[in-house]
Amino acid sequence: MNLDDIFDLVSYRIHPEPHIVVDHDTCASCSHRACTFACPARCYEWNEVRGRVDFAYESCLECGTCLLVCDLGALDWNYPAGGYGVRFRAT
Ligand code: SF4
Ligand code: SF4
């Protein structure tokens, strides 16, 4: 299975407020921007024009990888409120 195929097996109920908040001031001193490589849902993207990481929480798979690779503590990471977020199905 290709990693992108996982999106055929999930659905979302998106909360109006993001469950992960990025501290862009902290990101400004980040040399590796590991979140942009590690997130399987490609929620993080370096924006050259704005000089910051753009973050889109809507397609988050709630895997926690970004929290692990962000060694500067720039993320306020929470699961979505009850009933919201990603839903996985087996087939
Ligand atoms: S790894 Fe952390 S500090 Fe670096 S750009 Fe991503 S969120 Fe910001
Ligand atoms: S929890 Fe996983 S899917 Fe969600 S933003 Fe972080 S790395 Fe991406």
PDB file of N, CA and C and ligand atoms in Angstrom:
ATOM      1  N   MET A   1       0.839  -1.195   0.000  1.00  0.00           N
ATOM      2  CA  MET A   1       0.000   0.000   0.000  1.00  0.00           C
ATOM      3  C   MET A   1       0.882   1.256   0.000  1.00  0.00           C
ATOM      4  N   ASN A   2       0.595   2.150  -0.895  1.00  0.00           N
ATOM      5  CA  ASN A   2       1.257   3.459  -0.899  1.00  0.00           C
ATOM      6  C   ASN A   2       0.723   4.292   0.255  1.00  0.00           C
ATOM      7  N   LEU A   3       1.593   5.116   0.813  1.00  0.00           N
ATOM      8  CA  LEU A   3       1.152   5.939   1.947  1.00  0.00           C
ATOM      9  C   LEU A   3      -0.034   6.823   1.573  1.00  0.00           C
ATOM     10  N   ASP A   4      -0.038   7.312   0.358  1.00  0.00           N
ATOM     11  CA  ASP A   4      -1.158   8.169  -0.057  1.00  0.00           C
ATOM     12  C   ASP A   4      -2.484   7.406  -0.097  1.00  0.00           C
ATOM     13  N   ASP A   5      -2.404   6.070  -0.220  1.00  0.00           N
ATOM     14  CA  ASP A   5      -3.632   5.268  -0.272  1.00  0.00           C
ATOM     15  C   ASP A   5      -4.411   5.323   1.024  1.00  0.00           C
ATOM     16  N   ILE A   6      -3.733   5.691   2.107  1.00  0.00           N
ATOM     17  CA  ILE A   6      -4.417   5.726   3.404  1.00  0.00           C
ATOM     18  C   ILE A   6      -5.568   6.733   3.388  1.00  0.00           C
ATOM     19  N   PHE A   7      -5.473   7.726   2.517  1.00  0.00           N
ATOM     20  CA  PHE A   7      -6.533   8.739   2.488  1.00  0.00           C
ATOM     21  C   PHE A   7      -7.821   8.204   1.875  1.00  0.00           C
ATOM     22  N   ASP A   8      -7.726   7.020   1.233  1.00  0.00           N
ATOM     23  CA  ASP A   8      -8.942   6.354   0.759  1.00  0.00           C
ATOM     24  C   ASP A   8      -9.661   5.661   1.913  1.00  0.00           C
ATOM     25  N   LEU A   9      -8.963   5.523   3.035  1.00  0.00           N
ATOM     26  CA  LEU A   9      -9.501   4.757   4.164  1.00  0.00           C
ATOM     27  C   LEU A   9      -9.862   5.634   5.356  1.00  0.00           C
ATOM     28  N   VAL A  10      -9.834   6.930   5.154  1.00  0.00           N
ATOM     29  CA  VAL A  10     -10.149   7.816   6.277  1.00  0.00           C
ATOM     30  C   VAL A  10     -11.218   8.823   5.873  1.00  0.00           C
ATOM     31  N   SER A  11     -11.862   9.340   6.881  1.00  0.00           N
ATOM     32  CA  SER A  11     -12.772  10.462   6.680  1.00  0.00           C
ATOM     33  C   SER A  11     -12.550  11.423   7.845  1.00  0.00           C
ATOM     34  N   TYR A  12     -13.051  12.615   7.710  1.00  0.00           N
ATOM     35  CA  TYR A  12     -12.801  13.615   8.729  1.00  0.00           C
ATOM     36  C   TYR A  12     -14.108  14.292   9.158  1.00  0.00           C
ATOM     37  N   ARG A  13     -14.145  14.634  10.412  1.00  0.00           N
ATOM     38  CA  ARG A  13     -15.139  15.600  10.905  1.00  0.00           C
ATOM     39  C   ARG A  13     -14.307  16.737  11.477  1.00  0.00           C
ATOM     40  N   ILE A  14     -14.282  17.830  10.763  1.00  0.00           N
ATOM     41  CA  ILE A  14     -13.321  18.891  11.054  1.00  0.00           C
ATOM     42  C   ILE A  14     -13.901  19.895  12.037  1.00  0.00           C
ATOM     43  N   HIS A  15     -13.162  20.084  13.130  1.00  0.00           N
ATOM     44  CA  HIS A  15     -13.537  21.085  14.133  1.00  0.00           C
ATOM     45  C   HIS A  15     -13.164  22.466  13.593  1.00  0.00           C
ATOM     46  N   PRO A  16     -13.942  23.497  13.897  1.00  0.00           N
ATOM     47  CA  PRO A  16     -13.608  24.828  13.378  1.00  0.00           C
ATOM     48  C   PRO A  16     -12.304  25.389  13.923  1.00  0.00           C
ATOM     49  N   GLU A  17     -11.841  24.891  15.077  1.00  0.00           N
ATOM     50  CA  GLU A  17     -10.578  25.372  15.646  1.00  0.00           C
ATOM     51  C   GLU A  17      -9.500  24.302  15.501  1.00  0.00           C
ATOM     52  N   PRO A  18      -8.275  24.694  15.152  1.00  0.00           N
ATOM     53  CA  PRO A  18      -7.195  23.697  15.014  1.00  0.00           C
ATOM     54  C   PRO A  18      -6.847  23.047  16.349  1.00  0.00           C
ATOM     55  N   HIS A  19      -6.544  21.764  16.307  1.00  0.00           N
ATOM     56  CA  HIS A  19      -6.157  21.036  17.526  1.00  0.00           C
ATOM     57  C   HIS A  19      -4.648  21.090  17.765  1.00  0.00           C
ATOM     58  N   ILE A  20      -3.910  21.582  16.797  1.00  0.00           N
ATOM     59  CA  ILE A  20      -2.470  21.783  16.940  1.00  0.00           C
ATOM     60  C   ILE A  20      -2.200  23.247  16.601  1.00  0.00           C
ATOM     61  N   VAL A  21      -1.459  23.911  17.478  1.00  0.00           N
ATOM     62  CA  VAL A  21      -1.129  25.320  17.251  1.00  0.00           C
ATOM     63  C   VAL A  21       0.380  25.456  17.132  1.00  0.00           C
ATOM     64  N   VAL A  22       0.817  26.119  16.084  1.00  0.00           N
ATOM     65  CA  VAL A  22       2.244  26.294  15.795  1.00  0.00           C
ATOM     66  C   VAL A  22       2.700  27.662  16.282  1.00  0.00           C
ATOM     67  N   ASP A  23       3.798  27.683  17.033  1.00  0.00           N
ATOM     68  CA  ASP A  23       4.396  28.946  17.470  1.00  0.00           C
ATOM     69  C   ASP A  23       5.384  29.390  16.392  1.00  0.00           C
ATOM     70  N   HIS A  24       4.941  30.270  15.542  1.00  0.00           N
ATOM     71  CA  HIS A  24       5.753  30.663  14.382  1.00  0.00           C
ATOM     72  C   HIS A  24       7.018  31.406  14.793  1.00  0.00           C
ATOM     73  N   ASP A  25       6.999  32.079  15.915  1.00  0.00           N
ATOM     74  CA  ASP A  25       8.214  32.744  16.381  1.00  0.00           C
ATOM     75  C   ASP A  25       9.307  31.718  16.680  1.00  0.00           C
ATOM     76  N   THR A  26       8.929  30.607  17.274  1.00  0.00           N
ATOM     77  CA  THR A  26       9.900  29.547  17.543  1.00  0.00           C
ATOM     78  C   THR A  26      10.401  28.932  16.244  1.00  0.00           C
ATOM     79  N   CYS A  27       9.522  28.738  15.310  1.00  0.00           N
ATOM     80  CA  CYS A  27       9.899  28.148  14.018  1.00  0.00           C
ATOM     81  C   CYS A  27      10.931  28.997  13.282  1.00  0.00           C
ATOM     82  N   ALA A  28      10.944  30.276  13.546  1.00  0.00           N
ATOM     83  CA  ALA A  28      11.868  31.156  12.841  1.00  0.00           C
ATOM     84  C   ALA A  28      13.321  30.791  13.117  1.00  0.00           C
ATOM     85  N   SER A  29      13.587  30.137  14.245  1.00  0.00           N
ATOM     86  CA  SER A  29      14.958  29.750  14.572  1.00  0.00           C
ATOM     87  C   SER A  29      15.223  28.273  14.308  1.00  0.00           C
ATOM     88  N   CYS A  30      14.329  27.602  13.603  1.00  0.00           N
ATOM     89  CA  CYS A  30      14.468  26.164  13.328  1.00  0.00           C
ATOM     90  C   CYS A  30      15.309  25.970  12.066  1.00  0.00           C
ATOM     91  N   SER A  31      16.365  25.165  12.193  1.00  0.00           N
ATOM     92  CA  SER A  31      17.276  24.966  11.061  1.00  0.00           C
ATOM     93  C   SER A  31      16.884  23.786  10.178  1.00  0.00           C
ATOM     94  N   HIS A  32      16.085  22.852  10.692  1.00  0.00           N
ATOM     95  CA  HIS A  32      15.814  21.622   9.921  1.00  0.00           C
ATOM     96  C   HIS A  32      14.401  21.527   9.362  1.00  0.00           C
ATOM     97  N   ARG A  33      13.454  22.176   9.992  1.00  0.00           N
ATOM     98  CA  ARG A  33      12.044  22.136   9.561  1.00  0.00           C
ATOM     99  C   ARG A  33      11.572  20.699   9.328  1.00  0.00           C
ATOM    100  N   ALA A  34      11.888  19.873  10.288  1.00  0.00           N
ATOM    101  CA  ALA A  34      11.607  18.445  10.135  1.00  0.00           C
ATOM    102  C   ALA A  34      10.129  18.144   9.937  1.00  0.00           C
ATOM    103  N   CYS A  35       9.277  18.976  10.459  1.00  0.00           N
ATOM    104  CA  CYS A  35       7.834  18.741  10.315  1.00  0.00           C
ATOM    105  C   CYS A  35       7.425  18.683   8.846  1.00  0.00           C
ATOM    106  N   THR A  36       8.099  19.458   8.006  1.00  0.00           N
ATOM    107  CA  THR A  36       7.709  19.529   6.601  1.00  0.00           C
ATOM    108  C   THR A  36       8.071  18.244   5.850  1.00  0.00           C
ATOM    109  N   PHE A  37       8.989  17.465   6.425  1.00  0.00           N
ATOM    110  CA  PHE A  37       9.376  16.189   5.799  1.00  0.00           C
ATOM    111  C   PHE A  37       8.684  15.007   6.461  1.00  0.00           C
ATOM    112  N   ALA A  38       8.397  15.125   7.748  1.00  0.00           N
ATOM    113  CA  ALA A  38       7.962  13.968   8.521  1.00  0.00           C
ATOM    114  C   ALA A  38       6.450  13.745   8.522  1.00  0.00           C
ATOM    115  N   CYS A  39       5.682  14.786   8.347  1.00  0.00           N
ATOM    116  CA  CYS A  39       4.223  14.630   8.438  1.00  0.00           C
ATOM    117  C   CYS A  39       3.699  13.816   7.249  1.00  0.00           C
ATOM    118  N   PRO A  40       3.069  12.674   7.501  1.00  0.00           N
ATOM    119  CA  PRO A  40       2.574  11.848   6.395  1.00  0.00           C
ATOM    120  C   PRO A  40       1.406  12.485   5.645  1.00  0.00           C
ATOM    121  N   ALA A  41       0.737  13.432   6.288  1.00  0.00           N
ATOM    122  CA  ALA A  41      -0.405  14.089   5.650  1.00  0.00           C
ATOM    123  C   ALA A  41      -0.017  15.416   5.002  1.00  0.00           C
ATOM    124  N   ARG A  42       1.257  15.738   5.060  1.00  0.00           N
ATOM    125  CA  ARG A  42       1.774  16.978   4.452  1.00  0.00           C
ATOM    126  C   ARG A  42       1.021  18.216   4.969  1.00  0.00           C
ATOM    127  N   CYS A  43       0.835  18.234   6.256  1.00  0.00           N
ATOM    128  CA  CYS A  43       0.142  19.373   6.869  1.00  0.00           C
ATOM    129  C   CYS A  43       1.036  20.603   6.990  1.00  0.00           C
ATOM    130  N   TYR A  44       2.355  20.376   6.963  1.00  0.00           N
ATOM    131  CA  TYR A  44       3.302  21.477   7.128  1.00  0.00           C
ATOM    132  C   TYR A  44       3.988  21.766   5.802  1.00  0.00           C
ATOM    133  N   GLU A  45       4.093  23.039   5.488  1.00  0.00           N
ATOM    134  CA  GLU A  45       4.791  23.419   4.258  1.00  0.00           C
ATOM    135  C   GLU A  45       5.535  24.723   4.509  1.00  0.00           C
ATOM    136  N   TRP A  46       6.808  24.729   4.150  1.00  0.00           N
ATOM    137  CA  TRP A  46       7.579  25.952   4.311  1.00  0.00           C
ATOM    138  C   TRP A  46       7.156  26.958   3.252  1.00  0.00           C
ATOM    139  N   ASN A  47       6.790  28.154   3.696  1.00  0.00           N
ATOM    140  CA  ASN A  47       6.345  29.212   2.796  1.00  0.00           C
ATOM    141  C   ASN A  47       7.484  30.215   2.658  1.00  0.00           C
ATOM    142  N   GLU A  48       8.133  30.164   1.523  1.00  0.00           N
ATOM    143  CA  GLU A  48       9.307  31.001   1.296  1.00  0.00           C
ATOM    144  C   GLU A  48       8.941  32.481   1.305  1.00  0.00           C
ATOM    145  N   VAL A  49       7.796  32.815   0.757  1.00  0.00           N
ATOM    146  CA  VAL A  49       7.372  34.214   0.681  1.00  0.00           C
ATOM    147  C   VAL A  49       7.106  34.776   2.071  1.00  0.00           C
ATOM    148  N   ARG A  50       6.390  34.021   2.877  1.00  0.00           N
ATOM    149  CA  ARG A  50       6.048  34.491   4.222  1.00  0.00           C
ATOM    150  C   ARG A  50       7.169  34.228   5.222  1.00  0.00           C
ATOM    151  N   GLY A  51       8.133  33.386   4.840  1.00  0.00           N
ATOM    152  CA  GLY A  51       9.239  33.083   5.737  1.00  0.00           C
ATOM    153  C   GLY A  51       8.793  32.342   6.977  1.00  0.00           C
ATOM    154  N   ARG A  52       7.847  31.430   6.796  1.00  0.00           N
ATOM    155  CA  ARG A  52       7.325  30.682   7.940  1.00  0.00           C
ATOM    156  C   ARG A  52       6.715  29.358   7.464  1.00  0.00           C
ATOM    157  N   VAL A  53       6.459  28.512   8.418  1.00  0.00           N
ATOM    158  CA  VAL A  53       5.790  27.254   8.114  1.00  0.00           C
ATOM    159  C   VAL A  53       4.287  27.496   8.083  1.00  0.00           C
ATOM    160  N   ASP A  54       3.658  27.095   7.007  1.00  0.00           N
ATOM    161  CA  ASP A  54       2.198  27.100   6.950  1.00  0.00           C
ATOM    162  C   ASP A  54       1.704  25.756   7.464  1.00  0.00           C
ATOM    163  N   PHE A  55       0.639  25.763   8.200  1.00  0.00           N
ATOM    164  CA  PHE A  55       0.118  24.526   8.781  1.00  0.00           C
ATOM    165  C   PHE A  55      -1.372  24.412   8.486  1.00  0.00           C
ATOM    166  N   ALA A  56      -1.785  23.277   7.964  1.00  0.00           N
ATOM    167  CA  ALA A  56      -3.196  23.003   7.680  1.00  0.00           C
ATOM    168  C   ALA A  56      -3.606  21.775   8.487  1.00  0.00           C
ATOM    169  N   TYR A  57      -4.406  21.987   9.515  1.00  0.00           N
ATOM    170  CA  TYR A  57      -4.744  20.904  10.442  1.00  0.00           C
ATOM    171  C   TYR A  57      -5.821  19.959   9.902  1.00  0.00           C
ATOM    172  N   GLU A  58      -6.510  20.380   8.868  1.00  0.00           N
ATOM    173  CA  GLU A  58      -7.714  19.649   8.450  1.00  0.00           C
ATOM    174  C   GLU A  58      -7.445  18.201   8.022  1.00  0.00           C
ATOM    175  N   SER A  59      -6.271  17.926   7.457  1.00  0.00           N
ATOM    176  CA  SER A  59      -5.991  16.566   6.984  1.00  0.00           C
ATOM    177  C   SER A  59      -5.106  15.787   7.948  1.00  0.00           C
ATOM    178  N   CYS A  60      -4.986  16.259   9.167  1.00  0.00           N
ATOM    179  CA  CYS A  60      -4.132  15.607  10.173  1.00  0.00           C
ATOM    180  C   CYS A  60      -4.625  14.190  10.469  1.00  0.00           C
ATOM    181  N   LEU A  61      -3.680  13.248  10.546  1.00  0.00           N
ATOM    182  CA  LEU A  61      -3.983  11.853  10.854  1.00  0.00           C
ATOM    183  C   LEU A  61      -3.817  11.539  12.345  1.00  0.00           C
ATOM    184  N   GLU A  62      -3.457  12.557  13.123  1.00  0.00           N
ATOM    185  CA  GLU A  62      -3.298  12.418  14.581  1.00  0.00           C
ATOM    186  C   GLU A  62      -2.263  11.372  14.954  1.00  0.00           C
ATOM    187  N   CYS A  63      -1.182  11.295  14.167  1.00  0.00           N
ATOM    188  CA  CYS A  63      -0.149  10.277  14.397  1.00  0.00           C
ATOM    189  C   CYS A  63       0.876  10.711  15.441  1.00  0.00           C
ATOM    190  N   GLY A  64       1.021  12.000  15.660  1.00  0.00           N
ATOM    191  CA  GLY A  64       1.965  12.481  16.660  1.00  0.00           C
ATOM    192  C   GLY A  64       3.393  12.660  16.174  1.00  0.00           C
ATOM    193  N   THR A  65       3.662  12.374  14.912  1.00  0.00           N
ATOM    194  CA  THR A  65       5.031  12.460  14.402  1.00  0.00           C
ATOM    195  C   THR A  65       5.607  13.866  14.513  1.00  0.00           C
ATOM    196  N   CYS A  66       4.809  14.863  14.207  1.00  0.00           N
ATOM    197  CA  CYS A  66       5.317  16.235  14.273  1.00  0.00           C
ATOM    198  C   CYS A  66       5.758  16.594  15.681  1.00  0.00           C
ATOM    199  N   LEU A  67       5.038  16.123  16.664  1.00  0.00           N
ATOM    200  CA  LEU A  67       5.399  16.416  18.056  1.00  0.00           C
ATOM    201  C   LEU A  67       6.738  15.768  18.404  1.00  0.00           C
ATOM    202  N   LEU A  68       6.993  14.591  17.851  1.00  0.00           N
ATOM    203  CA  LEU A  68       8.247  13.891  18.119  1.00  0.00           C
ATOM    204  C   LEU A  68       9.436  14.579  17.455  1.00  0.00           C
ATOM    205  N   VAL A  69       9.261  15.047  16.237  1.00  0.00           N
ATOM    206  CA  VAL A  69      10.409  15.592  15.499  1.00  0.00           C
ATOM    207  C   VAL A  69      10.658  17.065  15.794  1.00  0.00           C
ATOM    208  N   CYS A  70       9.701  17.750  16.377  1.00  0.00           N
ATOM    209  CA  CYS A  70       9.887  19.169  16.685  1.00  0.00           C
ATOM    210  C   CYS A  70      10.645  19.294  18.007  1.00  0.00           C
ATOM    211  N   ASP A  71      11.951  19.483  17.905  1.00  0.00           N
ATOM    212  CA  ASP A  71      12.777  19.520  19.115  1.00  0.00           C
ATOM    213  C   ASP A  71      12.876  20.917  19.718  1.00  0.00           C
ATOM    214  N   LEU A  72      12.152  21.881  19.175  1.00  0.00           N
ATOM    215  CA  LEU A  72      12.148  23.229  19.735  1.00  0.00           C
ATOM    216  C   LEU A  72      10.889  23.534  20.539  1.00  0.00           C
ATOM    217  N   GLY A  73       9.992  22.566  20.596  1.00  0.00           N
ATOM    218  CA  GLY A  73       8.785  22.759  21.400  1.00  0.00           C
ATOM    219  C   GLY A  73       7.840  23.793  20.818  1.00  0.00           C
ATOM    220  N   ALA A  74       7.774  23.858  19.494  1.00  0.00           N
ATOM    221  CA  ALA A  74       6.956  24.892  18.859  1.00  0.00           C
ATOM    222  C   ALA A  74       5.485  24.519  18.749  1.00  0.00           C
ATOM    223  N   LEU A  75       5.162  23.295  19.138  1.00  0.00           N
ATOM    224  CA  LEU A  75       3.793  22.826  18.907  1.00  0.00           C
ATOM    225  C   LEU A  75       3.015  22.678  20.204  1.00  0.00           C
ATOM    226  N   ASP A  76       1.821  23.255  20.216  1.00  0.00           N
ATOM    227  CA  ASP A  76       0.842  22.979  21.259  1.00  0.00           C
ATOM    228  C   ASP A  76      -0.076  21.914  20.668  1.00  0.00           C
ATOM    229  N   TRP A  77       0.201  20.659  21.007  1.00  0.00           N
ATOM    230  CA  TRP A  77      -0.401  19.513  20.333  1.00  0.00           C
ATOM    231  C   TRP A  77      -1.495  18.902  21.210  1.00  0.00           C
ATOM    232  N   ASN A  78      -2.663  18.784  20.647  1.00  0.00           N
ATOM    233  CA  ASN A  78      -3.793  18.146  21.338  1.00  0.00           C
ATOM    234  C   ASN A  78      -4.569  17.307  20.330  1.00  0.00           C
ATOM    235  N   TYR A  79      -5.271  16.314  20.843  1.00  0.00           N
ATOM    236  CA  TYR A  79      -6.236  15.630  19.992  1.00  0.00           C
ATOM    237  C   TYR A  79      -7.426  16.558  19.769  1.00  0.00           C
ATOM    238  N   PRO A  80      -8.140  16.382  18.665  1.00  0.00           N
ATOM    239  CA  PRO A  80      -9.346  17.181  18.448  1.00  0.00           C
ATOM    240  C   PRO A  80     -10.380  16.896  19.539  1.00  0.00           C
ATOM    241  N   ALA A  81     -11.277  17.827  19.728  1.00  0.00           N
ATOM    242  CA  ALA A  81     -12.359  17.620  20.685  1.00  0.00           C
ATOM    243  C   ALA A  81     -13.158  16.370  20.316  1.00  0.00           C
ATOM    244  N   GLY A  82     -13.798  15.791  21.306  1.00  0.00           N
ATOM    245  CA  GLY A  82     -14.528  14.545  21.124  1.00  0.00           C
ATOM    246  C   GLY A  82     -15.473  14.573  19.937  1.00  0.00           C
ATOM    247  N   GLY A  83     -15.392  13.526  19.124  1.00  0.00           N
ATOM    248  CA  GLY A  83     -16.264  13.423  17.961  1.00  0.00           C
ATOM    249  C   GLY A  83     -15.712  14.075  16.711  1.00  0.00           C
ATOM    250  N   TYR A  84     -14.597  14.796  16.866  1.00  0.00           N
ATOM    251  CA  TYR A  84     -13.989  15.459  15.709  1.00  0.00           C
ATOM    252  C   TYR A  84     -12.663  14.779  15.348  1.00  0.00           C
ATOM    253  N   GLY A  85     -12.175  15.126  14.163  1.00  0.00           N
ATOM    254  CA  GLY A  85     -10.891  14.614  13.717  1.00  0.00           C
ATOM    255  C   GLY A  85     -11.035  13.492  12.713  1.00  0.00           C
ATOM    256  N   VAL A  86      -9.971  12.684  12.627  1.00  0.00           N
ATOM    257  CA  VAL A  86      -9.915  11.647  11.605  1.00  0.00           C
ATOM    258  C   VAL A  86     -10.649  10.393  12.087  1.00  0.00           C
ATOM    259  N   ARG A  87     -11.226   9.695  11.129  1.00  0.00           N
ATOM    260  CA  ARG A  87     -11.816   8.400  11.401  1.00  0.00           C
ATOM    261  C   ARG A  87     -11.211   7.409  10.424  1.00  0.00           C
ATOM    262  N   PHE A  88     -10.762   6.268  10.933  1.00  0.00           N
ATOM    263  CA  PHE A  88     -10.153   5.231  10.105  1.00  0.00           C
ATOM    264  C   PHE A  88     -11.138   4.095   9.925  1.00  0.00           C
ATOM    265  N   ARG A  89     -11.136   3.520   8.749  1.00  0.00           N
ATOM    266  CA  ARG A  89     -11.949   2.316   8.553  1.00  0.00           C
ATOM    267  C   ARG A  89     -11.060   1.228   7.959  1.00  0.00           C
ATOM    268  N   ALA A  90     -11.388  -0.023   8.223  1.00  0.00           N
ATOM    269  CA  ALA A  90     -10.524  -1.134   7.877  1.00  0.00           C
ATOM    270  C   ALA A  90     -10.500  -1.407   6.384  1.00  0.00           C
ATOM    271  N   THR A  91     -11.625  -1.293   5.704  1.00  0.00           N
ATOM    272  CA  THR A  91     -11.651  -1.594   4.261  1.00  0.00           C
ATOM    273  C   THR A  91     -12.474  -0.552   3.552  1.00  0.00           C
TER     274      THR A  91
HETATM  275  S1  SF4 B   1      10.141  21.269  13.349  1.00  0.00           S
HETATM  276 FE1  SF4 B   1       9.060  22.492  14.918  1.00  0.00          FE
HETATM  277  S2  SF4 B   1      10.245  24.387  15.124  1.00  0.00           S
HETATM  278 FE2  SF4 B   1      10.878  23.387  13.197  1.00  0.00          FE
HETATM  279  S3  SF4 B   1       9.565  24.350  11.635  1.00  0.00           S
HETATM  280 FE3  SF4 B   1       8.545  22.484  12.298  1.00  0.00          FE
HETATM  281  S4  SF4 B   1       7.123  23.099  13.943  1.00  0.00           S
HETATM  282 FE4  SF4 B   1       8.617  24.764  13.625  1.00  0.00          FE
HETATM  283  S1  SF4 B   2      -0.071  14.523  14.040  1.00  0.00           S
HETATM  284 FE1  SF4 B   2       0.790  13.455  12.231  1.00  0.00          FE
HETATM  285  S2  SF4 B   2      -0.613  13.888  10.558  1.00  0.00           S
HETATM  286 FE2  SF4 B   2      -1.068  15.375  12.195  1.00  0.00          FE
HETATM  287  S3  SF4 B   2       0.125  17.160  11.675  1.00  0.00           S
HETATM  288 FE3  SF4 B   2       1.394  15.922  13.070  1.00  0.00          FE
HETATM  289  S4  SF4 B   2       2.634  14.583  11.741  1.00  0.00           S
HETATM  290 FE4  SF4 B   2       0.976  15.449  10.501  1.00  0.00          FE
END
